[in-house]
């Protein structure tokens, strides 16, 4: 794993290539974010039977640019009770992890016919992504756990109560859902056998089942990790229906209530950047990223980009769709969903996947010689899970009964349960 | 050359962060210095080709533990400036200084005993060779994760499971202690009604 061109030392050409890739990725991501803001406003507008932005530029495409200019020229206010240094630092702590995560995403490349998606630039073989770290997916987890700091410190340093409440909620939410996110991700790592994003895409490329169904991790891991990842990812992004962090009706504006001008714009930018990046991560992990058939008449690596972009669009639309459709969860519902549903489900599914993988010796084809054996393991696993799940839900119910009894809200069930 | 420059910058960040933790009077800023220090250590890990350790360092320490510190600081509202000139425990600071010097002596001793060009500090300090091969001697396909996993889940499997059990017990214990049996809510501010 790792970048092929870094195998034998580094010279100036390599440096130029690395810096060039970073600059291009930054520019592309900024344009993508600009279009994403427009896309979200347009789609939400249509879903709510409105027109959405339609004045600035064709189809209102330049609306985001106009808003950005407006924010630039507004007064930059720092509250008197704010902790000045941390207050000024927080927006950057939000933005920088948001951008850095994008570095590990393979955006293009030819993965058909066993290709590894590399292209040759200036005589150097490289992947079309800013960096292919040997532990790429851990980098994503590290950055998403660092992004909490931006929100947390913004709320704390404002010296005001609504931002503080918003940031305390944000932190609790991020910590809770990161566990589910990591566990559903572990399922993908289990079947891919690598942490590198390029390796994960390569594992999903090539001939699928029965010739038409692609070898996406979505199918190999059995849908459940994908659903958990999508829910936990939405919560990690603080997007509706998990946007308790900035619940306008309760918290004025949440953690960024006291921010104005360009500092607010940075938070806004980071939020949409995270949405784009999270969609790209989902595409990479579960939908094969840029892997897809090479249909000819275009260079192979460009087909990779076409497939990647089409898949990305689906998820960008899904996130906007969520926002326009789903009402916000209550705080206790949020915590219940994270701790009592998502984490047990993803943990149990990981165990099933591991058991099945063990009995099949790493084969992923549908029909193998020891099909009966596999079936037996799967049935046994599910039997264990059903028993475990029943016990867990009984425990949760008993705990709730006891809690209500202690508060005197219901009659005490029996003398034995009270201590 | 690049190695030396990176090491110097990272070392400055690690040490600066460490000093910041001790010197800064605001707990939140001290916690932030700690994060900076952890980051520097992560970069040092990457310089040693230990990518996995580096990112686990960031995810676990910077991403979870310090976040919890900050969470507690914010929830308890102790985020005011502390008077760090007062010494709450007599003799604490000389003892801390002495301990620090001892650790420094240990590290320097290991460095000097292994000598210039000597590549095995483990032999110098403990008398036995390190049981894992240095990461720099591994082949390209054998990443540090493979080595770590093989070591953890073969030779040290008992220790891993014991740790897991201990953590589970600690979690259950924390829940049991926090659960307030007996009906009334604990009012901490009023000593008359508080049960615990």
Coordinates of C-alpha atoms in Angstrom, one line a residue:
Chain A
X1 CA 0.0 0.0 0.0
X2 CA 1.0 3.6 -0.1
X3 CA 1.8 5.9 -3.0
X4 CA 3.7 4.0 -5.7
X5 CA 5.9 7.0 -6.6
X6 CA 7.2 7.4 -3.0
X7 CA 8.8 4.0 -3.1
X8 CA 12.3 5.2 -3.9
X9 CA 13.0 8.5 -2.1
X10 CA 11.5 12.0 -2.6
X11 CA 12.7 14.6 -5.0
X12 CA 11.4 18.0 -6.1
X13 CA 9.1 16.6 -8.7
X14 CA 7.4 14.5 -6.1
X15 CA 7.0 17.5 -3.9
X16 CA 5.4 19.5 -6.8
X17 CA 3.1 16.7 -7.5
X18 CA 2.0 16.4 -3.9
X19 CA 1.4 20.1 -3.5
X20 CA -0.3 20.3 -6.9
X21 CA -2.7 17.5 -5.9
X22 CA -3.5 19.2 -2.6
X23 CA -4.2 22.6 -4.3
X24 CA -6.4 21.0 -6.9
X25 CA -8.3 19.0 -4.3
X26 CA -8.9 22.2 -2.2
X27 CA -10.2 24.1 -5.2
X28 CA -12.4 21.3 -6.4
X29 CA -13.8 20.8 -2.9
X30 CA -14.6 24.5 -2.5
X31 CA -16.4 24.6 -5.8
X32 CA -18.2 21.4 -4.8
X33 CA -19.3 23.0 -1.5
X34 CA -20.5 26.1 -3.3
X35 CA -22.6 24.0 -5.6
X36 CA -23.8 21.8 -2.7
X37 CA -25.2 24.8 -0.8
X38 CA -27.0 25.8 -4.0
X39 CA -28.2 22.2 -4.6
X40 CA -29.5 21.9 -1.1
X41 CA -31.4 25.2 -1.2
X42 CA -32.8 24.4 -4.6
X43 CA -33.9 20.9 -3.7
X44 CA -35.4 21.8 -0.3
X45 CA -37.2 24.6 -2.0
X46 CA -38.7 22.3 -4.6
X47 CA -39.6 19.8 -1.9
X48 CA -41.4 22.5 0.0
X49 CA -43.2 23.7 -3.1
X50 CA -41.0 26.8 -3.4
X51 CA -38.7 27.9 -6.2
X52 CA -35.5 28.2 -4.2
X53 CA -32.7 30.6 -5.3
X54 CA -33.3 31.7 -8.9
X55 CA -32.1 35.3 -9.1
X56 CA -28.3 35.4 -8.9
X57 CA -26.9 33.9 -12.1
X58 CA -28.5 31.1 -14.2
X59 CA -30.8 28.9 -12.1
X60 CA -29.5 30.9 -9.1
X61 CA -26.2 29.2 -9.3
X62 CA -24.2 32.2 -8.0
X63 CA -26.4 32.6 -4.9
X64 CA -23.7 31.0 -2.6
X65 CA -21.1 33.3 -4.0
X66 CA -23.3 36.3 -3.3
X67 CA -24.0 35.1 0.2
X68 CA -20.3 34.6 0.8
X69 CA -19.5 38.1 -0.3
X70 CA -22.2 39.5 1.9
X71 CA -20.8 37.6 5.0
X72 CA -17.3 38.9 4.1
X73 CA -18.4 42.5 4.4
X74 CA -20.4 42.2 7.6
X75 CA -19.0 43.4 10.9
X76 CA -17.0 40.8 12.8
X77 CA -18.2 40.8 16.4
X78 CA -16.4 39.2 19.3
X79 CA -18.6 39.2 22.5
X80 CA -17.0 40.9 25.5
X81 CA -17.3 37.8 27.7
X82 CA -15.7 35.6 25.0
X83 CA -12.4 33.9 25.4
X84 CA -10.8 35.8 22.6
X85 CA -8.1 33.4 21.5
X86 CA -10.2 30.2 21.6
X87 CA -13.1 32.1 20.0
X88 CA -11.0 33.0 17.0
X89 CA -9.4 29.5 16.9
X90 CA -12.6 27.5 16.9
X91 CA -13.8 28.1 13.3
X92 CA -10.5 26.9 11.9
X93 CA -10.6 23.8 14.1
X94 CA -13.9 23.0 12.4
X95 CA -12.7 23.8 8.8
X96 CA -9.3 22.1 8.7
X97 CA -10.4 18.6 9.7
X98 CA -13.3 18.9 7.2
X99 CA -10.9 19.6 4.4
X100 CA -8.3 17.1 5.4
X101 CA -10.7 14.2 5.4
X102 CA -11.2 14.7 1.7
X103 CA -7.5 13.9 1.1
X104 CA -8.0 10.2 1.5
X105 CA -10.9 9.8 -1.0
X106 CA -10.1 8.2 -4.4
X107 CA -12.1 10.4 -6.8
X108 CA -11.1 8.8 -10.1
X109 CA -9.0 6.1 -11.7
X110 CA -9.5 3.0 -13.8
X111 CA -10.3 0.1 -11.6
X112 CA -11.7 -2.2 -14.4
X113 CA -9.9 -5.4 -15.4
X114 CA -7.9 -5.6 -12.2
X115 CA -6.4 -2.1 -12.6
X116 CA -5.3 -0.4 -9.3
X117 CA -6.6 3.0 -10.3
X118 CA -3.2 4.6 -10.8
X119 CA -2.3 7.1 -13.5
X120 CA 1.1 8.4 -14.7
X121 CA 1.8 12.1 -14.2
X122 CA 5.2 13.5 -15.1
X123 CA 6.5 9.9 -15.4
X124 CA 5.3 9.1 -11.9
X125 CA 2.7 6.5 -11.1
X126 CA 0.2 7.9 -8.6
X127 CA -3.4 7.6 -7.5
X128 CA -6.1 10.2 -8.1
X129 CA -6.5 11.2 -4.5
X130 CA -4.4 13.5 -2.4
X131 CA -2.8 10.8 -0.3
X132 CA -3.2 7.0 0.0
X133 CA -2.3 6.4 3.6
X134 CA -1.7 2.8 4.8
X135 CA -4.3 3.5 7.5
X136 CA -6.6 5.8 5.4
X137 CA -9.8 5.0 7.1
X138 CA -8.4 5.6 10.6
X139 CA -7.4 9.1 9.3
X140 CA -11.1 9.6 8.6
X141 CA -12.1 8.6 12.1
X142 CA -9.3 10.7 13.6
X143 CA -10.4 13.8 11.7
X144 CA -14.1 13.3 12.5
X145 CA -13.3 13.0 16.2
X146 CA -11.2 16.2 16.0
X147 CA -14.0 18.1 14.3
X148 CA -15.8 18.0 17.7
X149 CA -13.3 20.4 19.1
X150 CA -14.4 23.2 16.7
X151 CA -18.0 23.0 17.8
X152 CA -17.2 22.4 21.5
X153 CA -14.8 25.2 21.8
X154 CA -17.0 27.6 19.8
X155 CA -19.8 27.0 22.2
X156 CA -17.6 27.3 25.3
X157 CA -15.6 30.3 24.3
X158 CA -18.7 32.4 23.4
X159 CA -19.3 33.0 27.0
X160 CA -23.1 32.7 26.5
X161 CA -25.5 30.0 27.6
X162 CA -27.2 28.9 24.4
X163 CA -24.0 28.2 22.5
X164 CA -22.7 26.3 25.6
X165 CA -25.9 24.1 25.7
X166 CA -25.5 23.5 21.9
X167 CA -21.9 22.5 22.2
X168 CA -22.5 20.2 25.2
X169 CA -25.2 18.4 23.1
X170 CA -22.9 18.3 20.1
X171 CA -20.1 16.6 22.1
X172 CA -22.4 14.0 23.7
X173 CA -23.9 13.2 20.3
X174 CA -20.6 13.0 18.5
X175 CA -19.1 10.7 21.2
X176 CA -22.2 8.4 21.1
X177 CA -22.4 8.0 17.4
X178 CA -18.7 7.7 16.7
X179 CA -18.9 4.3 18.3
X180 CA -21.6 3.1 16.0
X181 CA -19.8 4.7 13.0
X182 CA -16.6 2.9 13.9
X183 CA -18.3 -0.5 14.4
X184 CA -20.1 -0.4 11.1
X185 CA -16.9 0.6 9.5
X186 CA -15.1 -2.4 11.1
X187 CA -17.5 -4.6 9.0
X188 CA -16.2 -3.1 5.8
X189 CA -12.6 -3.5 7.0
X190 CA -13.2 -7.1 7.8
X191 CA -14.3 -8.0 4.3
X192 CA -11.8 -5.7 2.5
X193 CA -8.8 -6.8 4.6
X194 CA -7.2 -3.4 4.3
X195 CA -7.4 0.1 5.9
X196 CA -6.3 1.9 2.7
X197 CA -9.1 3.6 0.8
X198 CA -7.5 2.7 -2.5
X199 CA -7.4 -1.0 -1.3
X200 CA -11.0 -0.9 -0.3
X201 CA -12.0 0.4 -3.7
X202 CA -9.8 -2.2 -5.4
X203 CA -11.4 -5.0 -3.3
X204 CA -14.8 -3.9 -4.7
X205 CA -13.8 -3.7 -8.3
X206 CA -14.1 -6.4 -10.9
X207 CA -16.5 -9.0 -11.9
X208 CA -19.6 -9.2 -9.7
X209 CA -22.0 -11.9 -8.7
X210 CA -23.9 -13.6 -11.6
X211 CA -22.2 -11.1 -13.9
X212 CA -24.5 -8.2 -13.2
X213 CA -24.6 -7.5 -9.4
X214 CA -21.6 -5.5 -8.5
X215 CA -19.1 -6.6 -5.8
X216 CA -20.0 -3.6 -3.6
X217 CA -19.4 -3.9 0.1
X218 CA -23.0 -2.9 0.5
X219 CA -23.9 -6.4 -0.6
X220 CA -20.9 -8.3 0.8
X221 CA -21.5 -6.9 4.3
X222 CA -25.2 -7.5 4.1
X223 CA -26.8 -4.0 4.1
X224 CA -26.9 -3.6 7.9
X225 CA -23.5 -1.9 8.3
X226 CA -24.5 0.5 5.5
X227 CA -27.8 1.5 7.2
X228 CA -26.0 1.9 10.5
X229 CA -23.2 4.0 8.9
X230 CA -25.7 6.2 7.1
X231 CA -27.7 7.0 10.3
X232 CA -24.5 7.4 12.4
X233 CA -23.0 9.5 9.6
X234 CA -26.0 11.8 9.5
X235 CA -25.8 12.2 13.3
X236 CA -22.0 12.9 13.1
X237 CA -22.7 15.6 10.5
X238 CA -25.3 17.2 12.9
X239 CA -27.7 17.3 10.0
X240 CA -31.5 16.8 10.3
X241 CA -33.1 14.8 11.8
X242 CA -30.1 14.9 14.2
X243 CA -29.5 18.6 14.3
X244 CA -30.2 19.1 18.0
X245 CA -26.9 21.0 18.2
X246 CA -28.4 23.9 16.4
X247 CA -32.1 23.5 17.1
X248 CA -33.3 27.0 16.3
X249 CA -36.5 26.8 18.3
X250 CA -34.6 25.8 21.5
X251 CA -31.1 27.2 21.2
X252 CA -31.4 30.3 19.1
X253 CA -28.7 29.2 16.7
X254 CA -26.7 26.6 18.7
X255 CA -23.0 26.7 19.1
X256 CA -22.5 29.5 16.5
X257 CA -25.1 31.9 17.9
X258 CA -22.4 34.5 18.8
X259 CA -20.5 34.1 15.5
X260 CA -20.8 36.6 12.7
X261 CA -19.2 37.6 9.5
X262 CA -16.5 35.4 8.0
X263 CA -16.1 33.3 11.2
X264 CA -19.7 32.2 10.8
X265 CA -19.1 31.5 7.1
X266 CA -16.2 29.2 8.0
X267 CA -18.5 27.1 10.2
X268 CA -21.1 27.0 7.4
X269 CA -18.4 26.0 4.9
X270 CA -17.1 23.3 7.2
X271 CA -20.6 21.9 7.7
X272 CA -21.2 21.5 3.9
X273 CA -17.7 20.3 3.3
X274 CA -18.4 17.5 5.9
X275 CA -21.6 16.6 4.1
X276 CA -19.8 16.2 0.7
X277 CA -17.0 14.3 2.4
X278 CA -19.3 12.0 4.3
X279 CA -21.2 11.2 1.1
X280 CA -17.9 10.5 -0.6
X281 CA -16.8 8.2 2.3
X282 CA -20.1 6.3 2.0
X283 CA -19.5 5.8 -1.7
X284 CA -16.0 4.7 -1.1
X285 CA -16.8 2.2 1.6
X286 CA -20.0 0.7 0.4
X287 CA -20.5 1.5 -3.3
X288 CA -17.1 0.9 -4.8
X289 CA -16.0 4.5 -5.2
X290 CA -14.7 5.1 -8.7
X291 CA -14.8 1.4 -9.6
X292 CA -17.0 0.7 -12.5
X293 CA -17.0 -0.5 -16.1
X294 CA -14.8 1.2 -18.7
X295 CA -17.3 1.9 -21.5
X296 CA -14.6 3.3 -23.9
X297 CA -14.4 6.6 -25.9
X298 CA -13.2 8.3 -22.7
X299 CA -9.9 7.8 -20.9
X300 CA -10.2 5.0 -18.3
X301 CA -9.5 7.2 -15.3
X302 CA -12.3 9.7 -16.4
X303 CA -14.8 6.9 -16.3
X304 CA -13.8 6.4 -12.7
X305 CA -14.7 10.0 -12.0
X306 CA -18.0 9.7 -13.8
X307 CA -19.1 6.6 -11.7
X308 CA -17.8 8.3 -8.5
X309 CA -19.7 11.5 -9.3
X310 CA -23.0 9.7 -10.1
X311 CA -22.8 7.7 -6.9
X312 CA -21.9 10.8 -4.9
X313 CA -24.9 12.8 -6.3
X314 CA -27.3 10.1 -5.0
X315 CA -26.0 10.5 -1.4
X316 CA -25.9 14.3 -1.6
X317 CA -29.5 14.2 -2.6
X318 CA -30.3 11.7 0.1
X319 CA -28.9 14.0 2.8
X320 CA -31.0 16.9 1.5
X321 CA -34.0 14.6 1.2
X322 CA -33.6 13.6 4.9
X323 CA -33.5 17.3 5.9
X324 CA -36.7 18.1 4.0
X325 CA -38.6 15.1 5.2
X326 CA -37.8 14.1 8.7
X327 CA -38.7 15.9 11.9
X328 CA -36.0 16.4 14.5
X329 CA -35.5 13.8 17.2
X330 CA -35.8 14.5 20.9
X331 CA -32.6 14.4 22.9
X332 CA -33.5 11.1 24.8
X333 CA -34.6 9.5 21.5
X334 CA -31.3 10.4 20.0
X335 CA -29.4 8.8 22.8
X336 CA -31.6 5.7 22.9
X337 CA -31.2 5.2 19.1
X338 CA -27.4 5.5 19.4
X339 CA -26.7 3.4 22.5
X340 CA -29.5 0.9 22.6
X341 CA -30.1 0.2 18.9
X342 CA -27.2 1.2 16.6
X343 CA -24.3 0.0 18.7
X344 CA -25.7 -3.4 19.7
X345 CA -26.9 -4.0 16.1
X346 CA -23.5 -3.2 14.5
X347 CA -21.7 -5.1 17.1
X348 CA -23.9 -8.2 16.6
X349 CA -23.6 -7.9 12.8
X350 CA -19.8 -7.7 13.0
X351 CA -19.8 -11.0 15.0
X352 CA -21.9 -12.7 12.3
X353 CA -19.7 -11.4 9.5
X354 CA -16.6 -12.6 11.4
X355 CA -18.1 -16.1 12.0
X356 CA -19.2 -16.4 8.4
X357 CA -15.8 -15.3 7.1
X358 CA -14.1 -17.7 9.3
X359 CA -16.1 -20.7 8.1
X360 CA -15.8 -19.8 4.4
X361 CA -12.1 -19.0 4.6
X362 CA -12.3 -15.6 3.0
X363 CA -14.4 -16.6 -0.1
X364 CA -17.2 -14.1 -1.0
X365 CA -18.8 -15.9 -3.9
X366 CA -22.4 -16.9 -3.4
X367 CA -22.2 -20.6 -4.0
X368 CA -19.2 -22.6 -2.7
X369 CA -18.5 -26.2 -2.0
X370 CA -19.4 -26.0 1.7
X371 CA -22.6 -24.2 1.2
X372 CA -24.4 -26.3 3.8
X373 CA -21.7 -25.6 6.4
X374 CA -22.0 -21.9 5.8
X375 CA -25.8 -22.0 6.1
X376 CA -25.4 -23.8 9.4
X377 CA -23.1 -21.2 10.8
X378 CA -25.4 -18.4 9.7
X379 CA -28.4 -20.0 11.3
X380 CA -26.5 -20.7 14.5
X381 CA -25.3 -17.0 14.6
X382 CA -28.8 -15.7 14.1
X383 CA -30.1 -18.0 16.8
X384 CA -27.5 -16.6 19.3
X385 CA -28.3 -13.1 18.2
X386 CA -32.0 -13.5 18.7
X387 CA -31.5 -14.9 22.2
X388 CA -29.0 -12.0 23.0
X389 CA -31.4 -9.4 21.6
X390 CA -34.3 -10.7 23.5
X391 CA -32.3 -10.7 26.7
X392 CA -31.1 -7.2 26.0
X393 CA -34.6 -5.8 25.4
X394 CA -35.9 -7.6 28.5
X395 CA -33.1 -6.0 30.5
X396 CA -34.0 -2.6 29.1
X397 CA -37.6 -3.0 29.9
X398 CA -37.0 -4.2 33.4
X399 CA -34.7 -1.3 34.0
X400 CA -37.4 1.1 32.8
X401 CA -40.0 -0.5 35.0
X402 CA -37.8 -0.2 38.0
X403 CA -36.9 3.4 37.3
X404 CA -40.6 4.3 37.0
X405 CA -41.4 2.4 40.2
X406 CA -38.7 4.3 42.1
X407 CA -40.1 7.6 41.0
X408 CA -43.5 6.5 42.1
X409 CA -44.9 6.8 38.7
X410 CA -46.3 3.3 38.6
X411 CA -47.1 0.7 41.2
X412 CA -44.2 -1.3 42.5
X413 CA -44.2 -4.6 40.6
X414 CA -43.1 -6.7 43.5
X415 CA -41.1 -6.5 46.7
X416 CA -38.2 -8.4 45.3
X417 CA -37.1 -5.9 42.7
X418 CA -36.7 -3.1 45.2
X419 CA -33.5 -2.9 47.0
Chain B
X1 CA 17.6 16.5 6.4
X2 CA 13.8 16.6 6.2
X3 CA 13.7 14.1 9.1
X4 CA 15.7 16.4 11.3
X5 CA 13.6 19.5 10.5
X6 CA 10.4 17.6 11.1
X7 CA 11.7 16.2 14.3
X8 CA 12.8 19.7 15.6
X9 CA 9.4 21.2 14.8
X10 CA 7.5 18.3 16.3
X11 CA 9.7 18.2 19.3
X12 CA 9.0 21.9 19.9
X13 CA 5.2 21.3 19.6
X14 CA 5.4 18.3 22.0
X15 CA 7.4 20.1 24.6
X16 CA 5.6 23.4 24.2
X17 CA 2.3 21.6 24.7
X18 CA 3.6 19.8 27.7
X19 CA 4.8 23.0 29.3
X20 CA 1.5 24.7 28.4
X21 CA -0.4 22.0 30.3
X22 CA 1.5 22.8 33.5
X23 CA 1.8 26.6 33.1
X24 CA -1.6 27.7 31.7
X25 CA -4.0 28.7 34.5
X26 CA -7.2 28.1 32.5
X27 CA -8.2 24.4 32.5
X28 CA -9.6 24.6 28.9
X29 CA -6.4 26.0 27.5
X30 CA -4.4 23.5 29.4
X31 CA -6.4 20.7 27.8
X32 CA -5.9 22.3 24.4
X33 CA -2.1 22.3 25.0
X34 CA -2.4 18.6 25.9
X35 CA -4.1 18.0 22.5
X36 CA -1.2 19.8 20.7
X37 CA 1.3 17.6 22.6
X38 CA -0.6 14.5 21.6
X39 CA -0.5 15.6 18.0
X40 CA 3.2 16.1 18.1
X41 CA 3.6 12.6 19.5
X42 CA 1.4 11.2 16.7
X43 CA 3.7 12.9 14.1
X44 CA 6.7 11.3 15.8
X45 CA 5.0 7.9 15.5
X46 CA 4.5 8.5 11.8
X47 CA 8.1 9.4 11.4
X48 CA 8.9 5.9 12.9
X49 CA 6.5 4.4 10.3
X50 CA 4.0 3.4 13.0
X51 CA 1.0 4.8 11.2
X52 CA -1.5 2.8 13.2
X53 CA -0.2 3.9 16.5
X54 CA -0.2 7.5 15.3
X55 CA -3.9 7.5 14.4
X56 CA -5.0 5.5 17.4
X57 CA -3.2 8.1 19.4
X58 CA -5.2 10.9 17.8
X59 CA -8.5 9.0 17.8
X60 CA -8.3 7.8 21.4
X61 CA -6.3 10.4 23.3
X62 CA -7.0 13.6 21.3
X63 CA -10.4 12.6 20.1
X64 CA -12.0 10.9 23.1
X65 CA -10.1 11.4 26.3
X66 CA -9.4 15.1 26.1
X67 CA -12.9 15.7 24.8
X68 CA -14.2 14.0 27.9
X69 CA -11.9 16.2 30.0
X70 CA -13.3 19.3 28.4
X71 CA -16.9 17.9 28.7
X72 CA -16.4 17.5 32.5
X73 CA -14.7 21.0 32.7
X74 CA -17.7 22.6 30.9
X75 CA -20.4 20.7 32.8
X76 CA -18.9 21.3 36.2
X77 CA -18.2 24.9 35.4
X78 CA -14.7 24.8 36.7
X79 CA -13.4 26.7 33.7
X80 CA -12.2 29.7 35.6
X81 CA -8.6 30.7 36.2
X82 CA -6.9 28.7 38.9
X83 CA -4.2 30.2 41.2
X84 CA -1.3 27.9 40.3
X85 CA 1.1 29.5 42.8
X86 CA -0.5 27.8 45.7
X87 CA 0.6 24.2 46.3
X88 CA -2.4 22.1 47.4
X89 CA -0.3 19.1 48.5
X90 CA 2.8 19.8 50.5
X91 CA 6.0 18.5 48.9
X92 CA 4.2 17.6 45.6
X93 CA 6.3 19.8 43.4
X94 CA 9.8 18.7 44.5
X95 CA 8.6 15.1 44.3
X96 CA 7.3 15.7 40.7
X97 CA 10.6 17.4 39.7
X98 CA 12.6 14.5 41.2
X99 CA 10.4 11.9 39.3
X100 CA 10.8 13.9 36.1
X101 CA 14.6 13.9 36.5
X102 CA 14.6 10.2 37.1
X103 CA 12.6 9.5 33.9
X104 CA 15.0 11.8 32.0
X105 CA 18.0 9.9 33.4
X106 CA 16.4 6.6 32.4
X107 CA 15.9 7.8 28.8
X108 CA 19.3 9.3 28.5
X109 CA 20.9 6.2 30.1
X110 CA 19.2 4.0 27.5
X111 CA 20.4 6.3 24.7
X112 CA 24.0 6.5 25.9
X113 CA 24.3 2.8 26.9
X114 CA 23.1 1.7 23.4
X115 CA 25.9 3.9 22.1
X116 CA 26.3 5.5 18.7
X117 CA 25.2 3.2 15.9
X118 CA 23.9 0.8 18.4
X119 CA 20.3 0.2 17.3
X120 CA 18.9 -1.8 20.2
X121 CA 18.1 0.4 23.2
X122 CA 16.0 -2.5 24.6
X123 CA 19.1 -4.6 25.2
X124 CA 20.8 -1.8 27.0
X125 CA 17.9 -1.1 29.3
X126 CA 16.4 -4.5 30.0
X127 CA 19.1 -7.0 29.1
X128 CA 16.8 -8.8 26.7
X129 CA 16.2 -8.2 23.0
X130 CA 12.9 -6.6 21.9
X131 CA 10.6 -9.4 21.0
X132 CA 9.1 -7.7 17.9
X133 CA 11.2 -6.8 14.9
X134 CA 11.7 -3.1 14.3
X135 CA 9.0 -1.8 11.9
X136 CA 11.7 -0.5 9.5
X137 CA 12.8 -4.0 8.8
X138 CA 9.4 -5.2 7.7
X139 CA 8.5 -5.8 4.0
X140 CA 6.2 -3.5 2.2
X141 CA 3.1 -5.7 2.5
X142 CA 3.6 -6.4 6.2
X143 CA 2.2 -3.2 7.7
X144 CA 2.6 -2.3 11.4
X145 CA -1.1 -3.3 11.9
X146 CA -0.3 -6.9 11.0
X147 CA 2.6 -7.1 13.4
X148 CA 0.6 -5.5 16.2
X149 CA -2.4 -7.7 15.6
X150 CA -0.3 -10.9 15.6
X151 CA 1.5 -9.9 18.8
X152 CA -1.7 -8.8 20.6
X153 CA -3.9 -11.8 19.6
X154 CA -1.4 -14.6 19.9
X155 CA 1.2 -14.0 22.7
X156 CA -0.7 -11.4 24.6
X157 CA -4.3 -12.7 24.2
X158 CA -4.8 -13.3 27.9
X159 CA -3.7 -9.7 28.7
X160 CA -6.1 -8.4 26.1
X161 CA -9.0 -10.3 27.4
X162 CA -8.2 -9.4 31.0
X163 CA -8.1 -5.7 30.0
X164 CA -11.5 -6.1 28.2
X165 CA -13.0 -7.7 31.3
X166 CA -11.6 -5.0 33.6
X167 CA -13.0 -2.3 31.4
X168 CA -16.4 -3.9 31.3
X169 CA -16.4 -4.3 35.1
X170 CA -15.3 -0.6 35.5
X171 CA -18.2 0.5 33.2
X172 CA -20.8 -1.6 35.0
X173 CA -19.4 -0.4 38.4
X174 CA -19.7 3.2 37.3
X175 CA -23.3 2.7 36.3
X176 CA -24.1 1.0 39.6
X177 CA -22.5 3.8 41.6
X178 CA -24.2 6.5 39.7
X179 CA -27.7 4.9 39.8
X180 CA -29.6 6.6 42.6
X181 CA -31.7 3.9 44.3
X182 CA -34.4 4.7 46.7
X183 CA -36.6 7.3 45.0
X184 CA -35.5 10.8 45.9
X185 CA -33.1 12.8 43.7
X186 CA -29.8 13.6 45.3
X187 CA -29.6 17.4 45.9
X188 CA -25.9 18.1 46.1
X189 CA -26.2 21.7 47.1
X190 CA -28.2 21.0 50.2
X191 CA -26.3 18.8 52.7
X192 CA -29.5 18.2 54.7
X193 CA -31.3 16.2 52.0
X194 CA -28.3 14.6 50.2
X195 CA -28.2 10.9 50.6
X196 CA -24.6 10.4 49.4

